[in-house]
mmCIF file of C-alpha atoms and ligand atoms in Angstrom:
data_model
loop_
_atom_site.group_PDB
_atom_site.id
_atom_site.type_symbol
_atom_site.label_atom_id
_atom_site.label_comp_id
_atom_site.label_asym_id
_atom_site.label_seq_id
_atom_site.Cartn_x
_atom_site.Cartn_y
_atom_site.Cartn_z
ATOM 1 C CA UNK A 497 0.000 0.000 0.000
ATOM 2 C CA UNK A 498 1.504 3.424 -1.179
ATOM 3 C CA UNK A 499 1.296 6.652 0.996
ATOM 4 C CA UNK A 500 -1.837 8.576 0.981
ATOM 5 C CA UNK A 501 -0.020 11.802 0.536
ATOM 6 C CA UNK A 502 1.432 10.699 -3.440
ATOM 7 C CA UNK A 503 -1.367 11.318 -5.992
ATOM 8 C CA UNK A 504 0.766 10.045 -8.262
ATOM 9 C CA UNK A 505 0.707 6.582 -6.700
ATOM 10 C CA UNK A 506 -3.082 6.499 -8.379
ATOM 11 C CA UNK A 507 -2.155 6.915 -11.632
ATOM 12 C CA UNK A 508 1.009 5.293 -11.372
ATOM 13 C CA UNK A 509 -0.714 2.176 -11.071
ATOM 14 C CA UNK A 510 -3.420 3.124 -13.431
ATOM 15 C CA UNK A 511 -0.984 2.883 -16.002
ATOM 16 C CA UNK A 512 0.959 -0.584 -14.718
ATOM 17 C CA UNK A 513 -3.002 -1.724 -15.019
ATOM 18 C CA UNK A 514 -3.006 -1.041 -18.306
ATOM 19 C CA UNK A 515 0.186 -2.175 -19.184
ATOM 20 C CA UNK A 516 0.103 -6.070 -19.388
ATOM 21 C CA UNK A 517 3.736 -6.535 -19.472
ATOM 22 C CA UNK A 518 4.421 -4.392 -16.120
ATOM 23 C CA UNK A 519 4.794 -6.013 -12.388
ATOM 24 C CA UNK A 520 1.645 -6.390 -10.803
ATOM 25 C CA UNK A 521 0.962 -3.227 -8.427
ATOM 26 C CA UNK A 522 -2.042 -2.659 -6.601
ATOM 27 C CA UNK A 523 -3.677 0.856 -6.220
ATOM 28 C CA UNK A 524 -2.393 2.590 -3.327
ATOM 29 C CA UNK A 525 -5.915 4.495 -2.758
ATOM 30 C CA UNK A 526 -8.955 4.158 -4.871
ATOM 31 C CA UNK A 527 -10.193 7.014 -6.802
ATOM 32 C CA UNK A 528 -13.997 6.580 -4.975
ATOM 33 C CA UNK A 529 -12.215 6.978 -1.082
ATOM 34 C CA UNK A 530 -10.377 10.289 -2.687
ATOM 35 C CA UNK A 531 -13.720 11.174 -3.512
ATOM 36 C CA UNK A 532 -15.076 10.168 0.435
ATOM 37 C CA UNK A 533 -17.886 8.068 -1.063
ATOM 38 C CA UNK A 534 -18.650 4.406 0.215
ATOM 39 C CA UNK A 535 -16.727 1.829 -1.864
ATOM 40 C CA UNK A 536 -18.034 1.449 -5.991
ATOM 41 C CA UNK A 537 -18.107 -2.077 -7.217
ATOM 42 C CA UNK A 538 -15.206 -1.736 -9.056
ATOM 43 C CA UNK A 539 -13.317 -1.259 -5.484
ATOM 44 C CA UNK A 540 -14.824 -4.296 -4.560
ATOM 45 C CA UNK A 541 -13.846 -6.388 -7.384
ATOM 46 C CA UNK A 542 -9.751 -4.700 -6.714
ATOM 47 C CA UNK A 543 -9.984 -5.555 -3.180
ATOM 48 C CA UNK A 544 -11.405 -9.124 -4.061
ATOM 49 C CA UNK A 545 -8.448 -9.573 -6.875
ATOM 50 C CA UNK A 546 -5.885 -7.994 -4.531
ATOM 51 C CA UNK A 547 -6.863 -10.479 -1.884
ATOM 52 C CA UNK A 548 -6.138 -13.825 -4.244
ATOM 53 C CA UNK A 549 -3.121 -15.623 -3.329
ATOM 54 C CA UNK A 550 -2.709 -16.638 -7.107
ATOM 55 C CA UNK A 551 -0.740 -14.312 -9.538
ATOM 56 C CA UNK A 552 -3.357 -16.052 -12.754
ATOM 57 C CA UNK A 553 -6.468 -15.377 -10.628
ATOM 58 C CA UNK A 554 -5.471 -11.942 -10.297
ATOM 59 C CA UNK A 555 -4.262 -11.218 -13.281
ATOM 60 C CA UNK A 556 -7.738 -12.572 -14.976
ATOM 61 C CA UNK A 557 -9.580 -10.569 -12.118
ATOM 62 C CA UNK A 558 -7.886 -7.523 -13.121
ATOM 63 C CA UNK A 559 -8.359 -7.852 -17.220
ATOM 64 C CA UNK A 560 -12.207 -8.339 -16.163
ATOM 65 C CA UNK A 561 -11.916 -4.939 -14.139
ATOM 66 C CA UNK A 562 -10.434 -3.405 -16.852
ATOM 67 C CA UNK A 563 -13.367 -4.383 -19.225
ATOM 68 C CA UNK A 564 -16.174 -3.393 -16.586
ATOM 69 C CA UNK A 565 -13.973 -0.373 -15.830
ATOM 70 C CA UNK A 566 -13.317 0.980 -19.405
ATOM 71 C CA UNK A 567 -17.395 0.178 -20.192
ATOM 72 C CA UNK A 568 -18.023 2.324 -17.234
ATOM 73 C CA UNK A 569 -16.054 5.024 -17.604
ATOM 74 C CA UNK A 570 -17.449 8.554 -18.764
ATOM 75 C CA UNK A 571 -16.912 9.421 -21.955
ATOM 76 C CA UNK A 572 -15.885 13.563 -22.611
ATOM 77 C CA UNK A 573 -18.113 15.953 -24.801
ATOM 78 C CA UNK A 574 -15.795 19.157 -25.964
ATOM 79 C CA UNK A 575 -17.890 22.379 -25.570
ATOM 80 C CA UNK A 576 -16.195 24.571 -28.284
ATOM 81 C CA UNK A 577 -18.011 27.641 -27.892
ATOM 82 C CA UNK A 578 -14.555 29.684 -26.554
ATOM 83 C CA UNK A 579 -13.017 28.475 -29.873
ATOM 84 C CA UNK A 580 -15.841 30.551 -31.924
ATOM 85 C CA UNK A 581 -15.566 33.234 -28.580
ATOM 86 C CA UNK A 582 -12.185 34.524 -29.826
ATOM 87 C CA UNK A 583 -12.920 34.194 -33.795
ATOM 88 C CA UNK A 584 -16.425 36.255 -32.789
ATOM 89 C CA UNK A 585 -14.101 38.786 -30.992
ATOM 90 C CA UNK A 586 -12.749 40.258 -34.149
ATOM 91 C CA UNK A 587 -15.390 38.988 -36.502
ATOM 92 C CA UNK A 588 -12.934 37.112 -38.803
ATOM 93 C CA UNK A 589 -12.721 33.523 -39.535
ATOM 94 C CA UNK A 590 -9.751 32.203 -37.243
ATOM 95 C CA UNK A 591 -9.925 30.433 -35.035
ATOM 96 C CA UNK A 592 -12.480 27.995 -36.556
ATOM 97 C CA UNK A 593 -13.963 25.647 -34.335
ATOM 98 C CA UNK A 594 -15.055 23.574 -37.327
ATOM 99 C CA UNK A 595 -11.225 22.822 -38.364
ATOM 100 C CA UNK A 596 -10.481 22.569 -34.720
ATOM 101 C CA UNK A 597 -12.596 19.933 -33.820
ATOM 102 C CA UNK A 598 -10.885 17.585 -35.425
ATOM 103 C CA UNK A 599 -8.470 17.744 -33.583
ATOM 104 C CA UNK A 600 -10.241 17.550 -30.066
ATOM 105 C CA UNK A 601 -10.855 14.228 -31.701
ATOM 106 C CA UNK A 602 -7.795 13.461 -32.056
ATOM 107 C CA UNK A 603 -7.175 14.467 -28.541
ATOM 108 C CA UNK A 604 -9.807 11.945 -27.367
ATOM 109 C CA UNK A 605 -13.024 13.627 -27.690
ATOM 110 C CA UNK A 606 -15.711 11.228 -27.901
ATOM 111 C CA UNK A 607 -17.854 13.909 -28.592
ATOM 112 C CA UNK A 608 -18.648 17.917 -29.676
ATOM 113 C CA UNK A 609 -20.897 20.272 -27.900
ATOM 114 C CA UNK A 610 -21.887 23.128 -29.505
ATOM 115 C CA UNK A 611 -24.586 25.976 -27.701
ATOM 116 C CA UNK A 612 -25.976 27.993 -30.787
ATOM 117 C CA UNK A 613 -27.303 30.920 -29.031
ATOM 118 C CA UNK A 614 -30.222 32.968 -30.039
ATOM 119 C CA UNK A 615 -27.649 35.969 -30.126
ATOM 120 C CA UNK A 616 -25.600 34.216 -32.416
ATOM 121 C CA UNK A 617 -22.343 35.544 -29.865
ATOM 122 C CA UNK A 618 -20.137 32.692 -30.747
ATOM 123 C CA UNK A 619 -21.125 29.536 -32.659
ATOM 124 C CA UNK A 620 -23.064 30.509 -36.017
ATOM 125 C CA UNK A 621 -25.157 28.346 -37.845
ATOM 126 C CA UNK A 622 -22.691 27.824 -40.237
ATOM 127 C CA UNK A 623 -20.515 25.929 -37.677
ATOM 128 C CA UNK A 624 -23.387 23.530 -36.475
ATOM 129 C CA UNK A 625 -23.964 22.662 -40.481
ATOM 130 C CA UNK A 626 -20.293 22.158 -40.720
ATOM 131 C CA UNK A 627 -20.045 20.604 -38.130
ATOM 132 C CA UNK A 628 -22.968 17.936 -38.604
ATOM 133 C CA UNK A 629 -20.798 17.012 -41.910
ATOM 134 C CA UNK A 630 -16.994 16.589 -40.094
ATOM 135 C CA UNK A 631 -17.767 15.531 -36.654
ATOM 136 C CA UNK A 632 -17.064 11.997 -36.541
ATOM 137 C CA UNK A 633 -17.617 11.212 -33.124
ATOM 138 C CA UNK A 634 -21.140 12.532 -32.038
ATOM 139 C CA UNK A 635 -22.569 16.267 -32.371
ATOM 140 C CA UNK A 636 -24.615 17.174 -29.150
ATOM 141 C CA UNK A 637 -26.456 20.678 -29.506
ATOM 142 C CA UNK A 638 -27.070 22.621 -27.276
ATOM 143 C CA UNK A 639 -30.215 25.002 -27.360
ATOM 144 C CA UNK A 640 -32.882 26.881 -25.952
ATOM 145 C CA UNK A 641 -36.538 25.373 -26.269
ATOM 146 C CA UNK A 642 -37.517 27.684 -28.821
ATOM 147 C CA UNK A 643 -39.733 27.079 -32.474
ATOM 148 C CA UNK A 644 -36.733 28.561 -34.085
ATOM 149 C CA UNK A 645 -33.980 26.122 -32.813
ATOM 150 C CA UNK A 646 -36.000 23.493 -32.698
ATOM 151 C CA UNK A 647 -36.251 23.751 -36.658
ATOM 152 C CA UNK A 648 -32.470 24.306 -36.767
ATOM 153 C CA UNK A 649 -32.117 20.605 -34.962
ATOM 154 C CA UNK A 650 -34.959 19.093 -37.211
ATOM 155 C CA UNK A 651 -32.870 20.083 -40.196
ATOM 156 C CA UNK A 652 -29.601 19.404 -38.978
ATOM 157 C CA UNK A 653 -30.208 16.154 -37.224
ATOM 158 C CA UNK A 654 -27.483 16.446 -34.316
ATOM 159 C CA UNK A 655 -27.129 13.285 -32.250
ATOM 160 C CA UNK A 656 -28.592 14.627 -29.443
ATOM 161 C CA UNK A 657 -30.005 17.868 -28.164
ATOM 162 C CA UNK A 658 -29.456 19.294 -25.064
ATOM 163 C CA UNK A 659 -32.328 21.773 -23.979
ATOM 164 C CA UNK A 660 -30.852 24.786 -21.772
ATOM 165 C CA UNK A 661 -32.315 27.909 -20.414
ATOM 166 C CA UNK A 662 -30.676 31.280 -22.211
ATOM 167 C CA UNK A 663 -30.957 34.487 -20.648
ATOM 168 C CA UNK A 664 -29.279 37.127 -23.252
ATOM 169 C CA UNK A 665 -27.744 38.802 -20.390
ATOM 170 C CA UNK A 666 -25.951 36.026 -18.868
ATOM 171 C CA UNK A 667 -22.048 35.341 -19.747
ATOM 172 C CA UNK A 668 -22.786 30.919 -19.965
ATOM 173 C CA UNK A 669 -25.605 29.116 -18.656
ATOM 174 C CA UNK A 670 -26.623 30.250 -15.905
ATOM 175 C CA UNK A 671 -28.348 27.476 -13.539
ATOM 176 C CA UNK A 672 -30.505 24.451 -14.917
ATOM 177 C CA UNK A 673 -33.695 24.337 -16.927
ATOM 178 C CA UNK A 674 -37.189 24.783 -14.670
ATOM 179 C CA UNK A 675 -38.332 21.817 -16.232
ATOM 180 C CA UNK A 676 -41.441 21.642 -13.487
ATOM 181 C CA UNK A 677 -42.537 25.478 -14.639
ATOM 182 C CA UNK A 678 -42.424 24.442 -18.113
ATOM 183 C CA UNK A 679 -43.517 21.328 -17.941
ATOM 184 C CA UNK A 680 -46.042 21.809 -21.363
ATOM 185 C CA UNK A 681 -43.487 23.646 -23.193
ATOM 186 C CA UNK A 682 -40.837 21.017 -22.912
ATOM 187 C CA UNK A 683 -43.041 18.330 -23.501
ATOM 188 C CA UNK A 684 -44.067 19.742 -26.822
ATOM 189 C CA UNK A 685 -40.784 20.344 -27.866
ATOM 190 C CA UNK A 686 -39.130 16.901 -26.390
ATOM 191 C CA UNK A 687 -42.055 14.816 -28.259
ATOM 192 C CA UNK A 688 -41.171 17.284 -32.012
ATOM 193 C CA UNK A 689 -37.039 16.053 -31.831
ATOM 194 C CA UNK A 690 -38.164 12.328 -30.329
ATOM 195 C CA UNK A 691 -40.295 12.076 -33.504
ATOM 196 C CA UNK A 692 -37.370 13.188 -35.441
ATOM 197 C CA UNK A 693 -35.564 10.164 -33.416
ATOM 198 C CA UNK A 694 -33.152 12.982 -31.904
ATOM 199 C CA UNK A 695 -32.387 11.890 -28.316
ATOM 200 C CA UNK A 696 -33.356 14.905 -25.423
ATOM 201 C CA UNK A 697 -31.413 15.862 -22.311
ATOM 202 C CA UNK A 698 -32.263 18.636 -20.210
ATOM 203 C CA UNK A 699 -29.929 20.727 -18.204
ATOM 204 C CA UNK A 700 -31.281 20.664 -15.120
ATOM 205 C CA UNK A 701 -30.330 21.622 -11.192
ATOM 206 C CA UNK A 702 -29.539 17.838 -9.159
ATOM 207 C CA UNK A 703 -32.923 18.410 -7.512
ATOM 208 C CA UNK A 704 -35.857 15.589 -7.273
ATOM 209 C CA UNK A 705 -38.827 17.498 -8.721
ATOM 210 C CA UNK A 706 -36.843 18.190 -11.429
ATOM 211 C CA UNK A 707 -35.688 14.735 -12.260
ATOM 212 C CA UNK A 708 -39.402 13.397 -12.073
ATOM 213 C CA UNK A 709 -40.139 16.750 -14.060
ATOM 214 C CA UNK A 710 -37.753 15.571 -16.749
ATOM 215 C CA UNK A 711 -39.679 12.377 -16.554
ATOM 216 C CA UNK A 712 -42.901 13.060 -17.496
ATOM 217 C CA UNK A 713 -42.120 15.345 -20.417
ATOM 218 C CA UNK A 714 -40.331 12.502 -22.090
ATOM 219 C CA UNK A 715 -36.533 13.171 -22.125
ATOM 220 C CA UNK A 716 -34.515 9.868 -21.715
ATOM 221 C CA UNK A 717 -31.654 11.947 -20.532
ATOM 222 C CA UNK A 718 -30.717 14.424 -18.276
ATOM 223 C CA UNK A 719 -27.634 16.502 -17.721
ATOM 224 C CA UNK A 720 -26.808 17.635 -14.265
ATOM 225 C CA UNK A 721 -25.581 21.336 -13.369
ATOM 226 C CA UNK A 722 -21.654 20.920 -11.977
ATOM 227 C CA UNK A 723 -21.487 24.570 -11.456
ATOM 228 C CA UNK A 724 -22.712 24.808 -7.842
ATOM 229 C CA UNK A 725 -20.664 21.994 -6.796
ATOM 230 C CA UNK A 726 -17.460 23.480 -9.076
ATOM 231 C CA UNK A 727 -17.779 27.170 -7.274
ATOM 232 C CA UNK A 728 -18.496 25.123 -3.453
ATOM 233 C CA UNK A 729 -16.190 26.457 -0.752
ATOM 234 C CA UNK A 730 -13.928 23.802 0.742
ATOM 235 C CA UNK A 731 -16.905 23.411 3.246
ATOM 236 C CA UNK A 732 -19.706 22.639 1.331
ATOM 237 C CA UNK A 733 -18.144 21.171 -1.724
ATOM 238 C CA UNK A 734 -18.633 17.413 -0.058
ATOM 239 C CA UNK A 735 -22.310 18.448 0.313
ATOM 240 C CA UNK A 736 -22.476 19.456 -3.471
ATOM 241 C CA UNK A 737 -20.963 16.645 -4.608
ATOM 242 C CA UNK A 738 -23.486 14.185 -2.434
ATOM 243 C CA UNK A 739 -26.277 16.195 -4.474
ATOM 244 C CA UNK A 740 -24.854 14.930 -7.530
ATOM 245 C CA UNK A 741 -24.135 11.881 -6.531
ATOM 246 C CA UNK A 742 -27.643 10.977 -4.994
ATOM 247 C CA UNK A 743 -29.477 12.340 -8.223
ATOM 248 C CA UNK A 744 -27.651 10.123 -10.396
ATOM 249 C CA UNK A 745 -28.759 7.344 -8.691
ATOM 250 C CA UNK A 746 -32.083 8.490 -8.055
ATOM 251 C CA UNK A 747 -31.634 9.431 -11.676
ATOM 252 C CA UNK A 748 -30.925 5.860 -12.908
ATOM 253 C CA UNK A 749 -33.836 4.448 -10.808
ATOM 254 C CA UNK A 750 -36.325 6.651 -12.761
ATOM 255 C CA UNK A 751 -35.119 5.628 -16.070
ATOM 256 C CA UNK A 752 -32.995 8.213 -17.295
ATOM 257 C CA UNK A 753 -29.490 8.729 -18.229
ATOM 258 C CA UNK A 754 -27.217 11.027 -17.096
ATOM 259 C CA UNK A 755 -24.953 13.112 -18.044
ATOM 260 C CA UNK A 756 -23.079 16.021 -16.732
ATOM 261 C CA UNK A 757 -21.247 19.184 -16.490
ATOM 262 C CA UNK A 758 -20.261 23.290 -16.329
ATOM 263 C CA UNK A 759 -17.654 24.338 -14.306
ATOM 264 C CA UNK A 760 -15.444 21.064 -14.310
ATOM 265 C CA UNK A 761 -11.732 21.862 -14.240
ATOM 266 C CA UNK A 762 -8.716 19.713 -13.819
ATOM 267 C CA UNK A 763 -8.720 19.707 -10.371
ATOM 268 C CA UNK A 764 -12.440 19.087 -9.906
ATOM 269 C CA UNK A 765 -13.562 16.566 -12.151
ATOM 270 C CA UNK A 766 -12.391 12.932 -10.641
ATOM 271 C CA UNK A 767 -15.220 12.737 -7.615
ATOM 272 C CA UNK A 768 -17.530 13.151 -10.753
ATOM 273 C CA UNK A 769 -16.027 11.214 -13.622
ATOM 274 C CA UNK A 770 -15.708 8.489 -10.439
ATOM 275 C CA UNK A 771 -20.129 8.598 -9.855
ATOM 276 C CA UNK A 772 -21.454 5.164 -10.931
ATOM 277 C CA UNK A 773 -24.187 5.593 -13.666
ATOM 278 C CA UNK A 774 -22.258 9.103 -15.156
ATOM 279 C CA UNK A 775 -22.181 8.229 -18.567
ATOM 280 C CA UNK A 776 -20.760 11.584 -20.059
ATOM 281 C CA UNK A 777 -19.077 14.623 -19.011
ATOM 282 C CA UNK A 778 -19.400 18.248 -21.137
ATOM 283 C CA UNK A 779 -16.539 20.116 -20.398
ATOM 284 C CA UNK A 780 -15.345 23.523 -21.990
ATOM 285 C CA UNK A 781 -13.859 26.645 -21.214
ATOM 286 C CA UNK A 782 -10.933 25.074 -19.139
ATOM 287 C CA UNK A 783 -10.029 22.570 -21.774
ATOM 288 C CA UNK A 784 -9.549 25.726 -24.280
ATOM 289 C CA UNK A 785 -7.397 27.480 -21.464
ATOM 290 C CA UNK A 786 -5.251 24.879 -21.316
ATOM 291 C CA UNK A 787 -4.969 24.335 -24.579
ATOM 292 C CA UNK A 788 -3.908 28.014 -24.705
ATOM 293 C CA UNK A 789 -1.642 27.388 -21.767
ATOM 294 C CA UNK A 790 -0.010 24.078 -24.010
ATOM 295 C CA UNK A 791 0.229 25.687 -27.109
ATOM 296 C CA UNK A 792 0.984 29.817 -26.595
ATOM 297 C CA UNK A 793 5.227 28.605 -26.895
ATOM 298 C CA UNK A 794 5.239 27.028 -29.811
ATOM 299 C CA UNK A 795 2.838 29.561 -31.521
ATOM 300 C CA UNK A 796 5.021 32.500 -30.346
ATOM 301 C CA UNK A 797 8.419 30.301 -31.744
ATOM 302 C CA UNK A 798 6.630 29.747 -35.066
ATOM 303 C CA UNK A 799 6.421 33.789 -35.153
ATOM 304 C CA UNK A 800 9.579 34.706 -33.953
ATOM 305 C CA UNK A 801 11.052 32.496 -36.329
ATOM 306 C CA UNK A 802 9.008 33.550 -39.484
ATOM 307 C CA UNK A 803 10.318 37.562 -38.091
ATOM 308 C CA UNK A 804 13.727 35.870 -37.814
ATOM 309 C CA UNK A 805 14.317 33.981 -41.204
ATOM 310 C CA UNK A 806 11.671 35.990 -43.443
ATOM 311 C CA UNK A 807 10.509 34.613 -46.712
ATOM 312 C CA UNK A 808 12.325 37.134 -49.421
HETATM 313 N N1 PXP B 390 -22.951 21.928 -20.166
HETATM 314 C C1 PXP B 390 -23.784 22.962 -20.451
HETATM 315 C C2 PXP B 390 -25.240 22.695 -20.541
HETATM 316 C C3 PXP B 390 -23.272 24.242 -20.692
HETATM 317 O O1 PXP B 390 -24.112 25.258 -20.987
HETATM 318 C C4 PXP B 390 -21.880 24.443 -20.639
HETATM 319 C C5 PXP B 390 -21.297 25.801 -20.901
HETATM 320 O O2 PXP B 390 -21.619 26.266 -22.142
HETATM 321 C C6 PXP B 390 -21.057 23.341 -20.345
HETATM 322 C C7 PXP B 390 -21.614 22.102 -20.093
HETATM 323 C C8 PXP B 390 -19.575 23.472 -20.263
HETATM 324 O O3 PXP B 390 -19.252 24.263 -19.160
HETATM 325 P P1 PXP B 390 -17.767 24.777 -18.967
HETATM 326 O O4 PXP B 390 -17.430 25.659 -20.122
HETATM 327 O O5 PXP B 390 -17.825 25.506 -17.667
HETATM 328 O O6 PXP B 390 -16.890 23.564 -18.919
#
């Protein structure tokens, strides 16, 4: 058993999991007890495998963890938005989130979210029609539940809408959909994209009535607001995350599937990706800072040397 104090420990043996051909190591803390929940099956089965006497039995119990593990695991939706933030900025065409898309892709993106606003202040329609045609993962949209996007989707056929609330004044979404206030509304325009065989998930607060809102107006999915649990003092962030936590599962029992996000940052998203029953996270703005962070060197060498060595 490692010490409790070395993250790196975790993902040390993450990666000696993986790895067939490494020495068998067993994980010095599970990701679940970072997280202070009660023990996820997946523990279990570790604990159970670490506790076999016989290197074959555990190395069969841990390729069967691996499976359940990797089938488990969240997969990430890229919000691009920022990307189209910065071209909107100057009104030009770079940077294009349609070209860069591709390469979140690359990155590992199983999937790209998109918010066309009813402002049109950073993704245009000609990005979601672009889009529909390069993305080759899936294209999630997100929109408000309005007779105008609601035609957009029907024509573009994403792979799955998200309905959120839009305020014009707000800088992002700003708290989850009141599915329970607008319960005909949403029901209307869940049962227009079902026909269209879109699938619906509405951004809502991790609150009951909303779930059992969501429910009855026919969404199969729902996606859960991270941002009160992301902005959560030290104090109250374990209470946050138990919200979460408890609505999945409550979630799961009513027949829905859940997704989640806003607000998620490096250093906040394992106690969600680790929830049993999260099926996808949407994460964007502080993927696009990094990338930012990762790329501003090489972009400021590539000028400097194009200034250096010019092209006569
Ligand atoms: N999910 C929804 C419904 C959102 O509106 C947003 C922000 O546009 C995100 C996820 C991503 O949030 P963030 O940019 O904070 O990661």
């Amino acid at each position: 058993m490692g010490s409790k104090k070395d993250p790196h420990q975790d993902i040390n043996w993450f990666h000696a999991w993986r790895d067939p051909t490494a020495p068998l190591v067993w994980p010095p803390i599970s990701k679940t007890y970072l997280c202070n929940s009660s023990f996820s099956s997946i523990d279990w089965a570790v604990s159970l495998a670490s506790n076999s006497k016989n290197a074959t039995t555990q190395v069969k119990l841990l390729n069967k963890i691996q499976i359940e593990y990797t089938l488990v695991m969240a997969s990430l939706g890229i919000n691009i938005d920022h990307i189209a933030n910065i071209r909107e900025a100057r009104r030009t065409i770079e940077p294009d989130p349609v070209q860069l898309a591709f390469l979140a892709e690359i990155g590992g993106a199983d999937g790209i979210t998109v918010h066309l606003r009813e402002d049109r202040r950073h993704i245009q329609d000609r990005d979601v029609r672009l889009l529909r045609e390069t993305v080759k993962s899936r294209l999630n949209l997100e929109m408000a539940a309005t007779s105008e996007m609601v035609g957009i989707a029907l024509e573009i056929i994403p792979d799955m809408v998200t309905l959120v609330p839009e305020k014009r004044e707000e800088i992002t979404t700003e708290g989850g959909l009141d599915v329970v206030a607008n319960e005909s509304q949403l029901q209307l325009v869940v049962k227009q994209l079902n026909q269209a065989e879109i699938p619906v998930s509405l951004f809502i607060d991790p609150i009951q009535k909303q779930l059992e809102a969501s429910v009855r107006v026919g969404a199969k999915w729902v996606e859960l607001h991270t941002g009160n649990y992301a902005e959560a003092s030290e104090k109250t962030k374990l209470k946050e995350l138990a919200r979460i936590k408890e609505s999945t599962a409550m979630a799961r029992t009513l027949g829905l599937r859940v997704n989640a996000g806003h607000g998620l940052t490096y250093h906040n998203v394992e106690c969600i990706a680790a929830i049993e029953g999260m099926e996808e996270l949407n994460i964007g703005h502080t993927i696009i800072s990094r990338s930012i962070a990762v790329g501003l060197k090489e972009a400021v060498q590539e000028m400097r040397n194009l200034i250096k060595n010019p092209r006569r």
